[in-house]
mmCIF file with all atom_site columns, C-alpha atoms in Angstrom:
data_model
loop_
_atom_site.group_PDB
_atom_site.id
_atom_site.type_symbol
_atom_site.label_atom_id
_atom_site.label_alt_id
_atom_site.label_comp_id
_atom_site.label_asym_id
_atom_site.label_entity_id
_atom_site.label_seq_id
_atom_site.pdbx_PDB_ins_code
_atom_site.Cartn_x
_atom_site.Cartn_y
_atom_site.Cartn_z
_atom_site.occupancy
_atom_site.B_iso_or_equiv
_atom_site.pdbx_formal_charge
_atom_site.auth_seq_id
_atom_site.auth_comp_id
_atom_site.auth_asym_id
_atom_site.auth_atom_id
_atom_site.pdbx_PDB_model_num
ATOM 1   C CA . LEU H 1 1   ? 305.592 -7.840  -5.742  1.00 88.00 ? 22  LEU H CA 1
ATOM 2   C CA . GLU H 1 2   ? 304.909 -9.441  -9.249  1.00 86.00 ? 23  GLU H CA 1
ATOM 3   C CA . LYS H 1 3   ? 308.366 -9.856  -9.898  1.00 88.00 ? 24  LYS H CA 1
ATOM 4   C CA . ASP H 1 4   ? 309.016 -11.564 -6.526  1.00 90.00 ? 25  ASP H CA 1
ATOM 5   C CA . LEU H 1 5   ? 306.478 -13.826 -6.460  1.00 87.00 ? 26  LEU H CA 1
ATOM 6   C CA . ASN H 1 6   ? 307.202 -15.036 -10.252 1.00 85.00 ? 27  ASN H CA 1
ATOM 7   C CA . LYS H 1 7   ? 310.345 -16.597 -8.500  1.00 88.00 ? 28  LYS H CA 1
ATOM 8   C CA . VAL H 1 8   ? 308.958 -18.953 -5.874  1.00 90.00 ? 29  VAL H CA 1
ATOM 9   C CA . MET H 1 9   ? 305.652 -19.336 -7.497  1.00 85.00 ? 30  MET H CA 1
ATOM 10  C CA . LEU H 1 10  ? 304.561 -21.947 -10.064 1.00 83.00 ? 31  LEU H CA 1
ATOM 11  C CA . ARG H 1 11  ? 300.617 -21.378 -11.300 1.00 77.00 ? 32  ARG H CA 1
ATOM 12  C CA . ARG H 1 12  ? 298.695 -23.866 -13.222 1.00 75.00 ? 33  ARG H CA 1
ATOM 13  C CA . LEU H 1 13  ? 295.121 -22.266 -13.928 1.00 69.00 ? 34  LEU H CA 1
ATOM 14  C CA . LYS H 1 14  ? 292.281 -24.827 -13.907 1.00 67.00 ? 35  LYS H CA 1
ATOM 15  C CA . GLU H 1 15  ? 291.571 -24.006 -17.751 1.00 64.00 ? 36  GLU H CA 1
ATOM 16  C CA . ASP H 1 16  ? 294.813 -24.693 -18.782 1.00 66.00 ? 37  ASP H CA 1
ATOM 17  C CA . ILE H 1 17  ? 294.779 -28.152 -16.972 1.00 65.00 ? 38  ILE H CA 1
ATOM 18  C CA . LEU H 1 18  ? 291.105 -29.406 -17.577 1.00 66.00 ? 39  LEU H CA 1
ATOM 19  C CA . ASP H 1 19  ? 289.028 -29.672 -20.552 1.00 68.00 ? 40  ASP H CA 1
ATOM 20  C CA . LEU H 1 20  ? 286.013 -27.696 -19.175 1.00 73.00 ? 41  LEU H CA 1
ATOM 21  C CA . PRO H 1 21  ? 282.992 -25.835 -20.974 1.00 75.00 ? 42  PRO H CA 1
ATOM 22  C CA . GLU H 1 22  ? 283.488 -21.935 -20.734 1.00 82.00 ? 43  GLU H CA 1
ATOM 23  C CA . LYS H 1 23  ? 281.953 -19.568 -18.105 1.00 86.00 ? 44  LYS H CA 1
ATOM 24  C CA . THR H 1 24  ? 279.751 -16.691 -19.414 1.00 91.00 ? 45  THR H CA 1
ATOM 25  C CA . TYR H 1 25  ? 278.950 -13.782 -17.359 1.00 94.00 ? 46  TYR H CA 1
ATOM 26  C CA . THR H 1 26  ? 276.147 -11.546 -17.243 1.00 96.00 ? 47  THR H CA 1
ATOM 27  C CA . ASN H 1 27  ? 275.281 -8.567  -15.131 1.00 96.00 ? 48  ASN H CA 1
ATOM 28  C CA . GLU H 1 28  ? 271.305 -8.137  -14.799 1.00 97.00 ? 49  GLU H CA 1
ATOM 29  C CA . TYR H 1 29  ? 270.477 -4.494  -13.918 1.00 97.00 ? 50  TYR H CA 1
ATOM 30  C CA . VAL H 1 30  ? 267.074 -3.779  -12.412 1.00 97.00 ? 51  VAL H CA 1
ATOM 31  C CA . GLU H 1 31  ? 265.256 -0.948  -11.062 1.00 97.00 ? 52  GLU H CA 1
ATOM 32  C CA . MET H 1 32  ? 263.423 -0.403  -7.915  1.00 96.00 ? 53  MET H CA 1
ATOM 33  C CA . ASP H 1 33  ? 260.132 0.734   -7.793  1.00 94.00 ? 54  ASP H CA 1
ATOM 34  C CA . LYS H 1 34  ? 258.945 3.905   -5.750  1.00 94.00 ? 55  LYS H CA 1
ATOM 35  C CA . HIS H 1 35  ? 258.329 2.204   -2.615  1.00 94.00 ? 56  HIS H CA 1
ATOM 36  C CA . GLN H 1 36  ? 261.435 0.021   -2.474  1.00 95.00 ? 57  GLN H CA 1
ATOM 37  C CA . ALA H 1 37  ? 263.394 2.907   -3.176  1.00 95.00 ? 58  ALA H CA 1
ATOM 38  C CA . ALA H 1 38  ? 261.664 5.102   -0.497  1.00 94.00 ? 59  ALA H CA 1
ATOM 39  C CA . ILE H 1 39  ? 262.818 2.200   1.806   1.00 93.00 ? 60  ILE H CA 1
ATOM 40  C CA . TYR H 1 40  ? 266.455 2.072   0.804   1.00 94.00 ? 61  TYR H CA 1
ATOM 41  C CA . ASN H 1 41  ? 266.402 5.955   0.999   1.00 94.00 ? 62  ASN H CA 1
ATOM 42  C CA . GLU H 1 42  ? 265.258 5.854   4.028   1.00 91.00 ? 63  GLU H CA 1
ATOM 43  C CA . VAL H 1 43  ? 267.811 3.299   5.429   1.00 90.00 ? 64  VAL H CA 1
ATOM 44  C CA . TYR H 1 44  ? 270.519 5.119   3.418   1.00 91.00 ? 65  TYR H CA 1
ATOM 45  C CA . GLU H 1 45  ? 269.753 8.490   5.251   1.00 91.00 ? 66  GLU H CA 1
ATOM 46  C CA . ASP H 1 46  ? 269.683 6.771   8.814   1.00 88.00 ? 67  ASP H CA 1
ATOM 47  C CA . ILE H 1 47  ? 273.579 5.393   7.897   1.00 85.00 ? 68  ILE H CA 1
ATOM 48  C CA . ARG H 1 48  ? 274.662 9.146   6.930   1.00 87.00 ? 69  ARG H CA 1
ATOM 49  C CA . ARG H 1 49  ? 273.193 10.451  9.970   1.00 88.00 ? 70  ARG H CA 1
ATOM 50  C CA . HIS H 1 50  ? 275.030 7.740   12.302  1.00 84.00 ? 71  HIS H CA 1
ATOM 51  C CA . ILE H 1 51  ? 278.212 8.123   9.884   1.00 85.00 ? 72  ILE H CA 1
ATOM 52  C CA . ASP H 1 52  ? 280.446 8.508   12.998  1.00 84.00 ? 73  ASP H CA 1
ATOM 53  C CA . LYS H 1 53  ? 279.328 4.922   14.577  1.00 80.00 ? 74  LYS H CA 1
ATOM 54  C CA . VAL H 1 54  ? 279.903 3.466   11.092  1.00 77.00 ? 75  VAL H CA 1
ATOM 55  C CA . GLU H 1 55  ? 283.370 5.051   10.932  1.00 80.00 ? 76  GLU H CA 1
ATOM 56  C CA . LEU H 1 56  ? 284.397 3.984   14.594  1.00 82.00 ? 77  LEU H CA 1
ATOM 57  C CA . SER H 1 57  ? 283.010 0.394   14.241  1.00 79.00 ? 78  SER H CA 1
ATOM 58  C CA . PRO H 1 58  ? 285.184 -2.465  14.626  1.00 80.00 ? 79  PRO H CA 1
ATOM 59  C CA . ASN H 1 59  ? 283.689 -3.810  11.282  1.00 77.00 ? 80  ASN H CA 1
ATOM 60  C CA . PRO H 1 60  ? 282.072 -0.660  9.355   1.00 76.00 ? 81  PRO H CA 1
ATOM 61  C CA . LEU H 1 61  ? 281.018 -3.290  6.802   1.00 76.00 ? 82  LEU H CA 1
ATOM 62  C CA . THR H 1 62  ? 278.330 -4.962  9.008   1.00 74.00 ? 83  THR H CA 1
ATOM 63  C CA . GLU H 1 63  ? 276.885 -1.235  9.293   1.00 73.00 ? 84  GLU H CA 1
ATOM 64  C CA . MET H 1 64  ? 275.996 -1.600  5.552   1.00 81.00 ? 85  MET H CA 1
ATOM 65  C CA . LEU H 1 65  ? 273.764 -4.609  5.937   1.00 87.00 ? 86  LEU H CA 1
ATOM 66  C CA . ARG H 1 66  ? 270.422 -3.489  6.322   1.00 87.00 ? 87  ARG H CA 1
ATOM 67  C CA . LEU H 1 67  ? 271.352 -1.065  3.201   1.00 90.00 ? 88  LEU H CA 1
ATOM 68  C CA . ARG H 1 68  ? 272.399 -4.405  0.961   1.00 92.00 ? 89  ARG H CA 1
ATOM 69  C CA . GLN H 1 69  ? 269.446 -6.397  2.421   1.00 92.00 ? 90  GLN H CA 1
ATOM 70  C CA . VAL H 1 70  ? 267.058 -4.091  1.133   1.00 94.00 ? 91  VAL H CA 1
ATOM 71  C CA . THR H 1 71  ? 268.161 -4.885  -2.609  1.00 95.00 ? 92  THR H CA 1
ATOM 72  C CA . SER H 1 72  ? 267.825 -8.657  -2.183  1.00 94.00 ? 93  SER H CA 1
ATOM 73  C CA . CYS H 1 73  ? 265.064 -8.989  -0.142  1.00 92.00 ? 94  CYS H CA 1
ATOM 74  C CA . PRO H 1 74  ? 263.306 -5.777  1.252   1.00 92.00 ? 95  PRO H CA 1
ATOM 75  C CA . SER H 1 75  ? 260.652 -8.085  3.400   1.00 89.00 ? 96  SER H CA 1
ATOM 76  C CA . ILE H 1 76  ? 263.228 -8.956  5.715   1.00 86.00 ? 97  ILE H CA 1
ATOM 77  C CA . VAL H 1 77  ? 263.950 -5.236  6.714   1.00 84.00 ? 98  VAL H CA 1
ATOM 78  C CA . THR H 1 78  ? 260.169 -4.010  6.847   1.00 83.00 ? 99  THR H CA 1
ATOM 79  C CA . SER H 1 79  ? 256.873 -5.129  7.745   1.00 82.00 ? 100 SER H CA 1
ATOM 80  C CA . MET H 1 80  ? 255.244 -3.658  4.581   1.00 83.00 ? 101 MET H CA 1
ATOM 81  C CA . LYS H 1 81  ? 254.298 -5.365  1.540   1.00 85.00 ? 102 LYS H CA 1
ATOM 82  C CA . VAL H 1 82  ? 256.998 -4.249  -1.018  1.00 89.00 ? 103 VAL H CA 1
ATOM 83  C CA . ASP H 1 83  ? 257.855 -5.821  -4.638  1.00 91.00 ? 104 ASP H CA 1
ATOM 84  C CA . CYS H 1 84  ? 261.563 -6.593  -4.742  1.00 95.00 ? 105 CYS H CA 1
ATOM 85  C CA . ALA H 1 85  ? 263.264 -5.761  -8.078  1.00 96.00 ? 106 ALA H CA 1
ATOM 86  C CA . LYS H 1 86  ? 265.563 -8.028  -8.152  1.00 97.00 ? 107 LYS H CA 1
ATOM 87  C CA . LEU H 1 87  ? 263.222 -11.040 -6.960  1.00 96.00 ? 108 LEU H CA 1
ATOM 88  C CA . ASN H 1 88  ? 260.854 -10.012 -9.750  1.00 96.00 ? 109 ASN H CA 1
ATOM 89  C CA . ARG H 1 89  ? 263.722 -10.491 -12.278 1.00 97.00 ? 110 ARG H CA 1
ATOM 90  C CA . LEU H 1 90  ? 264.840 -13.759 -10.519 1.00 97.00 ? 111 LEU H CA 1
ATOM 91  C CA . ASP H 1 91  ? 261.267 -15.351 -11.230 1.00 97.00 ? 112 ASP H CA 1
ATOM 92  C CA . GLU H 1 92  ? 261.885 -14.634 -14.728 1.00 97.00 ? 113 GLU H CA 1
ATOM 93  C CA . LEU H 1 93  ? 265.435 -16.285 -15.139 1.00 97.00 ? 114 LEU H CA 1
ATOM 94  C CA . LEU H 1 94  ? 264.169 -19.003 -13.275 1.00 97.00 ? 115 LEU H CA 1
ATOM 95  C CA . GLU H 1 95  ? 261.069 -20.032 -15.298 1.00 96.00 ? 116 GLU H CA 1
ATOM 96  C CA . GLU H 1 96  ? 263.281 -19.056 -18.591 1.00 96.00 ? 117 GLU H CA 1
ATOM 97  C CA . ARG H 1 97  ? 265.761 -21.870 -17.783 1.00 95.00 ? 118 ARG H CA 1
ATOM 98  C CA . ILE H 1 98  ? 263.515 -24.415 -15.924 1.00 95.00 ? 119 ILE H CA 1
ATOM 99  C CA . GLU H 1 99  ? 260.769 -24.435 -18.792 1.00 94.00 ? 120 GLU H CA 1
ATOM 100 C CA . ASN H 1 100 ? 263.949 -25.258 -20.912 1.00 93.00 ? 121 ASN H CA 1
ATOM 101 C CA . GLY H 1 101 ? 265.002 -28.466 -18.751 1.00 92.00 ? 122 GLY H CA 1
ATOM 102 C CA . ARG H 1 102 ? 267.761 -26.759 -16.880 1.00 93.00 ? 123 ARG H CA 1
ATOM 103 C CA . LYS H 1 103 ? 268.549 -26.325 -13.223 1.00 95.00 ? 124 LYS H CA 1
ATOM 104 C CA . CYS H 1 104 ? 269.939 -23.506 -11.321 1.00 96.00 ? 125 CYS H CA 1
ATOM 105 C CA . LEU H 1 105 ? 272.047 -22.559 -8.581  1.00 96.00 ? 126 LEU H CA 1
ATOM 106 C CA . ILE H 1 106 ? 270.626 -19.292 -6.282  1.00 97.00 ? 127 ILE H CA 1
ATOM 107 C CA . LEU H 1 107 ? 273.415 -17.888 -3.700  1.00 96.00 ? 128 LEU H CA 1
ATOM 108 C CA . SER H 1 108 ? 273.234 -14.972 -1.349  1.00 96.00 ? 129 SER H CA 1
ATOM 109 C CA . ASN H 1 109 ? 274.942 -14.020 1.326   1.00 94.00 ? 130 ASN H CA 1
ATOM 110 C CA . TRP H 1 110 ? 272.694 -14.309 4.055   1.00 94.00 ? 131 TRP H CA 1
ATOM 111 C CA . THR H 1 111 ? 270.394 -17.175 5.127   1.00 94.00 ? 132 THR H CA 1
ATOM 112 C CA . SER H 1 112 ? 267.706 -14.423 6.131   1.00 93.00 ? 133 SER H CA 1
ATOM 113 C CA . VAL H 1 113 ? 267.512 -13.979 2.055   1.00 95.00 ? 134 VAL H CA 1
ATOM 114 C CA . THR H 1 114 ? 267.471 -17.843 1.348   1.00 96.00 ? 135 THR H CA 1
ATOM 115 C CA . ASP H 1 115 ? 264.717 -18.156 4.073   1.00 95.00 ? 136 ASP H CA 1
ATOM 116 C CA . GLU H 1 116 ? 262.397 -16.018 2.122   1.00 94.00 ? 137 GLU H CA 1
ATOM 117 C CA . LEU H 1 117 ? 263.517 -17.642 -1.246  1.00 96.00 ? 138 LEU H CA 1
ATOM 118 C CA . LEU H 1 118 ? 263.076 -20.912 0.036   1.00 96.00 ? 139 LEU H CA 1
ATOM 119 C CA . LYS H 1 119 ? 259.077 -20.185 0.911   1.00 95.00 ? 140 LYS H CA 1
ATOM 120 C CA . ARG H 1 120 ? 258.669 -18.218 -2.568  1.00 96.00 ? 141 ARG H CA 1
ATOM 121 C CA . TYR H 1 121 ? 260.047 -21.150 -4.798  1.00 97.00 ? 142 TYR H CA 1
ATOM 122 C CA . VAL H 1 122 ? 258.602 -23.963 -2.992  1.00 96.00 ? 143 VAL H CA 1
ATOM 123 C CA . GLU H 1 123 ? 256.964 -24.955 -6.261  1.00 96.00 ? 144 GLU H CA 1
ATOM 124 C CA . TYR H 1 124 ? 260.430 -25.504 -7.688  1.00 97.00 ? 145 TYR H CA 1
ATOM 125 C CA . ASN H 1 125 ? 261.172 -28.366 -4.732  1.00 97.00 ? 146 ASN H CA 1
ATOM 126 C CA . PRO H 1 126 ? 264.300 -26.822 -3.891  1.00 97.00 ? 147 PRO H CA 1
ATOM 127 C CA . ALA H 1 127 ? 267.107 -28.224 -2.249  1.00 96.00 ? 148 ALA H CA 1
ATOM 128 C CA . THR H 1 128 ? 269.201 -25.719 0.176   1.00 96.00 ? 149 THR H CA 1
ATOM 129 C CA . ILE H 1 129 ? 272.744 -25.677 1.507   1.00 95.00 ? 150 ILE H CA 1
ATOM 130 C CA . THR H 1 130 ? 273.236 -22.666 4.281   1.00 94.00 ? 151 THR H CA 1
ATOM 131 C CA . GLY H 1 131 ? 275.422 -22.499 7.237   1.00 89.00 ? 152 GLY H CA 1
ATOM 132 C CA . LYS H 1 132 ? 272.349 -23.868 9.769   1.00 89.00 ? 153 LYS H CA 1
ATOM 133 C CA . ILE H 1 133 ? 272.375 -27.299 7.218   1.00 87.00 ? 154 ILE H CA 1
ATOM 134 C CA . LYS H 1 134 ? 274.589 -29.924 9.338   1.00 87.00 ? 155 LYS H CA 1
ATOM 135 C CA . ASP H 1 135 ? 276.903 -32.174 7.514   1.00 82.00 ? 156 ASP H CA 1
ATOM 136 C CA . ASP H 1 136 ? 274.857 -35.403 6.937   1.00 85.00 ? 157 ASP H CA 1
ATOM 137 C CA . GLU H 1 137 ? 271.533 -32.897 5.905   1.00 91.00 ? 158 GLU H CA 1
ATOM 138 C CA . ARG H 1 138 ? 273.901 -31.213 3.692   1.00 91.00 ? 159 ARG H CA 1
ATOM 139 C CA . GLU H 1 139 ? 274.692 -34.319 1.774   1.00 91.00 ? 160 GLU H CA 1
ATOM 140 C CA . TYR H 1 140 ? 271.117 -35.462 1.429   1.00 93.00 ? 161 TYR H CA 1
ATOM 141 C CA . GLN H 1 141 ? 270.643 -31.855 -0.009  1.00 95.00 ? 162 GLN H CA 1
ATOM 142 C CA . LYS H 1 142 ? 273.311 -32.204 -2.779  1.00 94.00 ? 163 LYS H CA 1
ATOM 143 C CA . VAL H 1 143 ? 272.004 -35.543 -3.510  1.00 95.00 ? 164 VAL H CA 1
ATOM 144 C CA . LYS H 1 144 ? 268.641 -34.641 -4.018  1.00 96.00 ? 165 LYS H CA 1
ATOM 145 C CA . PHE H 1 145 ? 269.596 -31.470 -6.180  1.00 95.00 ? 166 PHE H CA 1
ATOM 146 C CA . MET H 1 146 ? 271.810 -33.731 -8.502  1.00 94.00 ? 167 MET H CA 1
ATOM 147 C CA . THR H 1 147 ? 269.488 -36.911 -8.514  1.00 95.00 ? 168 THR H CA 1
ATOM 148 C CA . ASN H 1 148 ? 265.900 -35.621 -8.187  1.00 96.00 ? 169 ASN H CA 1
ATOM 149 C CA . PRO H 1 149 ? 264.503 -34.499 -11.541 1.00 95.00 ? 170 PRO H CA 1
ATOM 150 C CA . ASN H 1 150 ? 261.524 -32.621 -9.555  1.00 96.00 ? 171 ASN H CA 1
ATOM 151 C CA . CYS H 1 151 ? 264.407 -30.549 -7.629  1.00 97.00 ? 172 CYS H CA 1
ATOM 152 C CA . LYS H 1 152 ? 264.943 -27.526 -9.866  1.00 96.00 ? 173 LYS H CA 1
ATOM 153 C CA . ILE H 1 153 ? 267.069 -25.172 -7.620  1.00 97.00 ? 174 ILE H CA 1
ATOM 154 C CA . LEU H 1 154 ? 269.357 -25.166 -5.257  1.00 97.00 ? 175 LEU H CA 1
ATOM 155 C CA . ILE H 1 155 ? 269.367 -21.894 -2.595  1.00 97.00 ? 176 ILE H CA 1
ATOM 156 C CA . GLY H 1 156 ? 272.169 -21.617 -0.643  1.00 95.00 ? 177 GLY H CA 1
ATOM 157 C CA . THR H 1 157 ? 274.523 -19.178 1.281   1.00 95.00 ? 178 THR H CA 1
ATOM 158 C CA . ILE H 1 158 ? 278.001 -18.025 -0.789  1.00 93.00 ? 179 ILE H CA 1
ATOM 159 C CA . GLY H 1 159 ? 279.777 -18.972 2.376   1.00 91.00 ? 180 GLY H CA 1
ATOM 160 C CA . ALA H 1 160 ? 278.220 -22.459 2.765   1.00 90.00 ? 181 ALA H CA 1
ATOM 161 C CA . MET H 1 161 ? 278.546 -22.924 -0.854  1.00 84.00 ? 182 MET H CA 1
ATOM 162 C CA . GLY H 1 162 ? 282.193 -22.099 -1.397  1.00 72.00 ? 183 GLY H CA 1
ATOM 163 C CA . VAL H 1 163 ? 283.906 -25.551 -1.116  1.00 74.00 ? 184 VAL H CA 1
ATOM 164 C CA . GLY H 1 164 ? 283.382 -29.494 -0.859  1.00 77.00 ? 185 GLY H CA 1
ATOM 165 C CA . LEU H 1 165 ? 280.520 -29.477 -3.519  1.00 87.00 ? 186 LEU H CA 1
ATOM 166 C CA . THR H 1 166 ? 280.115 -30.566 -7.145  1.00 87.00 ? 187 THR H CA 1
ATOM 167 C CA . LEU H 1 167 ? 276.567 -29.355 -8.514  1.00 90.00 ? 188 LEU H CA 1
ATOM 168 C CA . THR H 1 168 ? 277.132 -29.853 -12.003 1.00 89.00 ? 189 THR H CA 1
ATOM 169 C CA . ALA H 1 169 ? 273.136 -30.684 -12.337 1.00 91.00 ? 190 ALA H CA 1
ATOM 170 C CA . ALA H 1 170 ? 273.120 -26.681 -12.767 1.00 93.00 ? 191 ALA H CA 1
ATOM 171 C CA . THR H 1 171 ? 274.303 -24.963 -15.772 1.00 91.00 ? 192 THR H CA 1
ATOM 172 C CA . THR H 1 172 ? 273.071 -21.483 -14.042 1.00 95.00 ? 193 THR H CA 1
ATOM 173 C CA . ALA H 1 173 ? 274.481 -19.565 -10.900 1.00 95.00 ? 194 ALA H CA 1
ATOM 174 C CA . ILE H 1 174 ? 272.806 -16.828 -10.111 1.00 97.00 ? 195 ILE H CA 1
ATOM 175 C CA . PHE H 1 175 ? 273.830 -14.362 -7.359  1.00 97.00 ? 196 PHE H CA 1
ATOM 176 C CA . VAL H 1 176 ? 271.225 -12.662 -5.716  1.00 97.00 ? 197 VAL H CA 1
ATOM 177 C CA . ASP H 1 177 ? 274.147 -10.502 -3.940  1.00 95.00 ? 198 ASP H CA 1
ATOM 178 C CA . GLU H 1 178 ? 278.025 -10.566 -4.124  1.00 94.00 ? 199 GLU H CA 1
ATOM 179 C CA . PRO H 1 179 ? 280.490 -10.959 -1.514  1.00 92.00 ? 200 PRO H CA 1
ATOM 180 C CA . TRP H 1 180 ? 283.300 -8.331  -0.927  1.00 88.00 ? 201 TRP H CA 1
ATOM 181 C CA . ASN H 1 181 ? 285.785 -10.598 -1.946  1.00 87.00 ? 202 ASN H CA 1
ATOM 182 C CA . TYR H 1 182 ? 286.356 -11.831 -5.736  1.00 88.00 ? 203 TYR H CA 1
ATOM 183 C CA . SER H 1 183 ? 288.012 -15.147 -4.715  1.00 87.00 ? 204 SER H CA 1
ATOM 184 C CA . THR H 1 184 ? 284.658 -16.206 -2.532  1.00 90.00 ? 205 THR H CA 1
ATOM 185 C CA . LYS H 1 185 ? 282.716 -15.753 -5.318  1.00 91.00 ? 206 LYS H CA 1
ATOM 186 C CA . LEU H 1 186 ? 284.776 -17.224 -7.577  1.00 88.00 ? 207 LEU H CA 1
ATOM 187 C CA . GLN H 1 187 ? 284.440 -20.643 -5.771  1.00 89.00 ? 208 GLN H CA 1
ATOM 188 C CA . ALA H 1 188 ? 280.799 -20.403 -4.917  1.00 90.00 ? 209 ALA H CA 1
ATOM 189 C CA . GLU H 1 189 ? 280.283 -20.176 -8.860  1.00 89.00 ? 210 GLU H CA 1
ATOM 190 C CA . ASP H 1 190 ? 282.847 -22.983 -9.422  1.00 87.00 ? 211 ASP H CA 1
ATOM 191 C CA . ARG H 1 191 ? 280.364 -25.490 -7.792  1.00 89.00 ? 212 ARG H CA 1
ATOM 192 C CA . ILE H 1 192 ? 278.671 -25.814 -11.102 1.00 83.00 ? 213 ILE H CA 1
ATOM 193 C CA . HIS H 1 193 ? 281.872 -25.735 -13.170 1.00 77.00 ? 214 HIS H CA 1
ATOM 194 C CA . ARG H 1 194 ? 283.498 -28.716 -12.095 1.00 74.00 ? 215 ARG H CA 1
ATOM 195 C CA . ILE H 1 195 ? 284.569 -32.143 -14.333 1.00 68.00 ? 216 ILE H CA 1
ATOM 196 C CA . GLY H 1 196 ? 281.548 -33.527 -15.685 1.00 66.00 ? 217 GLY H CA 1
ATOM 197 C CA . MET H 1 197 ? 279.962 -30.544 -16.689 1.00 68.00 ? 218 MET H CA 1
ATOM 198 C CA . GLN H 1 198 ? 279.044 -30.999 -20.246 1.00 71.00 ? 219 GLN H CA 1
ATOM 199 C CA . ASP H 1 199 ? 276.836 -27.477 -21.246 1.00 78.00 ? 220 ASP H CA 1
ATOM 200 C CA . LYS H 1 200 ? 278.291 -23.900 -20.436 1.00 86.00 ? 221 LYS H CA 1
ATOM 201 C CA . ALA H 1 201 ? 278.276 -22.570 -17.014 1.00 89.00 ? 222 ALA H CA 1
ATOM 202 C CA . GLU H 1 202 ? 276.121 -19.591 -16.944 1.00 94.00 ? 223 GLU H CA 1
ATOM 203 C CA . ILE H 1 203 ? 277.048 -16.914 -14.310 1.00 95.00 ? 224 ILE H CA 1
ATOM 204 C CA . ILE H 1 204 ? 274.385 -14.190 -13.516 1.00 97.00 ? 225 ILE H CA 1
ATOM 205 C CA . THR H 1 205 ? 274.698 -11.291 -10.964 1.00 97.00 ? 226 THR H CA 1
ATOM 206 C CA . LEU H 1 206 ? 271.541 -9.514  -10.227 1.00 98.00 ? 227 LEU H CA 1
ATOM 207 C CA . ILE H 1 207 ? 272.528 -5.669  -9.486  1.00 98.00 ? 228 ILE H CA 1
ATOM 208 C CA . THR H 1 208 ? 270.343 -3.011  -8.858  1.00 97.00 ? 229 THR H CA 1
ATOM 209 C CA . LYS H 1 209 ? 270.791 0.293   -10.250 1.00 97.00 ? 230 LYS H CA 1
ATOM 210 C CA . ASP H 1 210 ? 271.764 3.504   -8.440  1.00 95.00 ? 231 ASP H CA 1
ATOM 211 C CA . THR H 1 211 ? 272.687 1.594   -4.995  1.00 96.00 ? 232 THR H CA 1
ATOM 212 C CA . ILE H 1 212 ? 275.199 0.041   -3.190  1.00 95.00 ? 233 ILE H CA 1
ATOM 213 C CA . ASP H 1 213 ? 275.142 -2.834  -5.570  1.00 96.00 ? 234 ASP H CA 1
ATOM 214 C CA . GLU H 1 214 ? 276.758 -1.156  -8.215  1.00 96.00 ? 235 GLU H CA 1
ATOM 215 C CA . ARG H 1 215 ? 279.737 -0.148  -6.079  1.00 94.00 ? 236 ARG H CA 1
ATOM 216 C CA . ILE H 1 216 ? 280.182 -3.566  -4.501  1.00 93.00 ? 237 ILE H CA 1
ATOM 217 C CA . ASN H 1 217 ? 280.435 -4.751  -7.998  1.00 95.00 ? 238 ASN H CA 1
ATOM 218 C CA . GLN H 1 218 ? 283.028 -2.557  -8.942  1.00 95.00 ? 239 GLN H CA 1
ATOM 219 C CA . LEU H 1 219 ? 285.028 -3.311  -6.097  1.00 92.00 ? 240 LEU H CA 1
ATOM 220 C CA . VAL H 1 220 ? 284.704 -6.958  -6.702  1.00 92.00 ? 241 VAL H CA 1
ATOM 221 C CA . GLN H 1 221 ? 286.030 -6.520  -10.129 1.00 92.00 ? 242 GLN H CA 1
ATOM 222 C CA . ASP H 1 222 ? 288.758 -4.178  -9.190  1.00 93.00 ? 243 ASP H CA 1
ATOM 223 C CA . LYS H 1 223 ? 290.013 -6.855  -6.887  1.00 90.00 ? 244 LYS H CA 1
ATOM 224 C CA . LYS H 1 224 ? 289.703 -9.488  -9.560  1.00 89.00 ? 245 LYS H CA 1
ATOM 225 C CA . GLU H 1 225 ? 291.951 -7.275  -11.770 1.00 91.00 ? 246 GLU H CA 1
ATOM 226 C CA . LEU H 1 226 ? 294.602 -6.458  -9.333  1.00 89.00 ? 247 LEU H CA 1
ATOM 227 C CA . SER H 1 227 ? 294.733 -10.334 -8.317  1.00 86.00 ? 248 SER H CA 1
ATOM 228 C CA . ASP H 1 228 ? 295.177 -11.187 -12.119 1.00 85.00 ? 249 ASP H CA 1
ATOM 229 C CA . MET H 1 229 ? 298.305 -8.530  -12.346 1.00 86.00 ? 250 MET H CA 1
ATOM 230 C CA . ILE H 1 230 ? 299.759 -9.710  -9.288  1.00 84.00 ? 251 ILE H CA 1
ATOM 231 C CA . VAL H 1 231 ? 299.912 -13.718 -10.290 1.00 80.00 ? 252 VAL H CA 1
#
């Protein structure tokens, strides 16, 4: 496939054409406390008990949704008040960067998670872009983030943030969870890595140890390596 593609394809990488600052990547590993781990294990065992249903599902990945959401924001799958390891670490990451005058982009796959993040970080006067935001409001939220010094963060869904946005006011993009597809993640992180950016782009992925997060991260990296090898 690589040999055949090379005959018909001309490829120019962004870094070869544009003089942009480099991107740095960090995986931040966190550990669940016993209460969050108990909820995770309960959902995990429920999936195991109904594995036949998962295998026969038209989209088996959707059956993993609750399992993934427990690691990102357990309050959306249980009425119990439970600490979330990722969000506790996210608190620290944001505080460090905002105290240093930097803006941040926070990304998740689901609006149920971004809705909780908006409530959690109201003190930072967040902007938001999700699939629920209409086009005129989307532009307003973008301008708010880019021009309002009191708006410290933009919270969005990965799907809605993938194209058509330049958000170079941010120097850090933080993924609370990852998409299944590497190119989707790349498109989202590149919202801050555009013409006009002066500082390095920092890409942080939050991963909960001993959970499905680690497997997804490995799958995403495998897809990246396969893509790089082919093209």
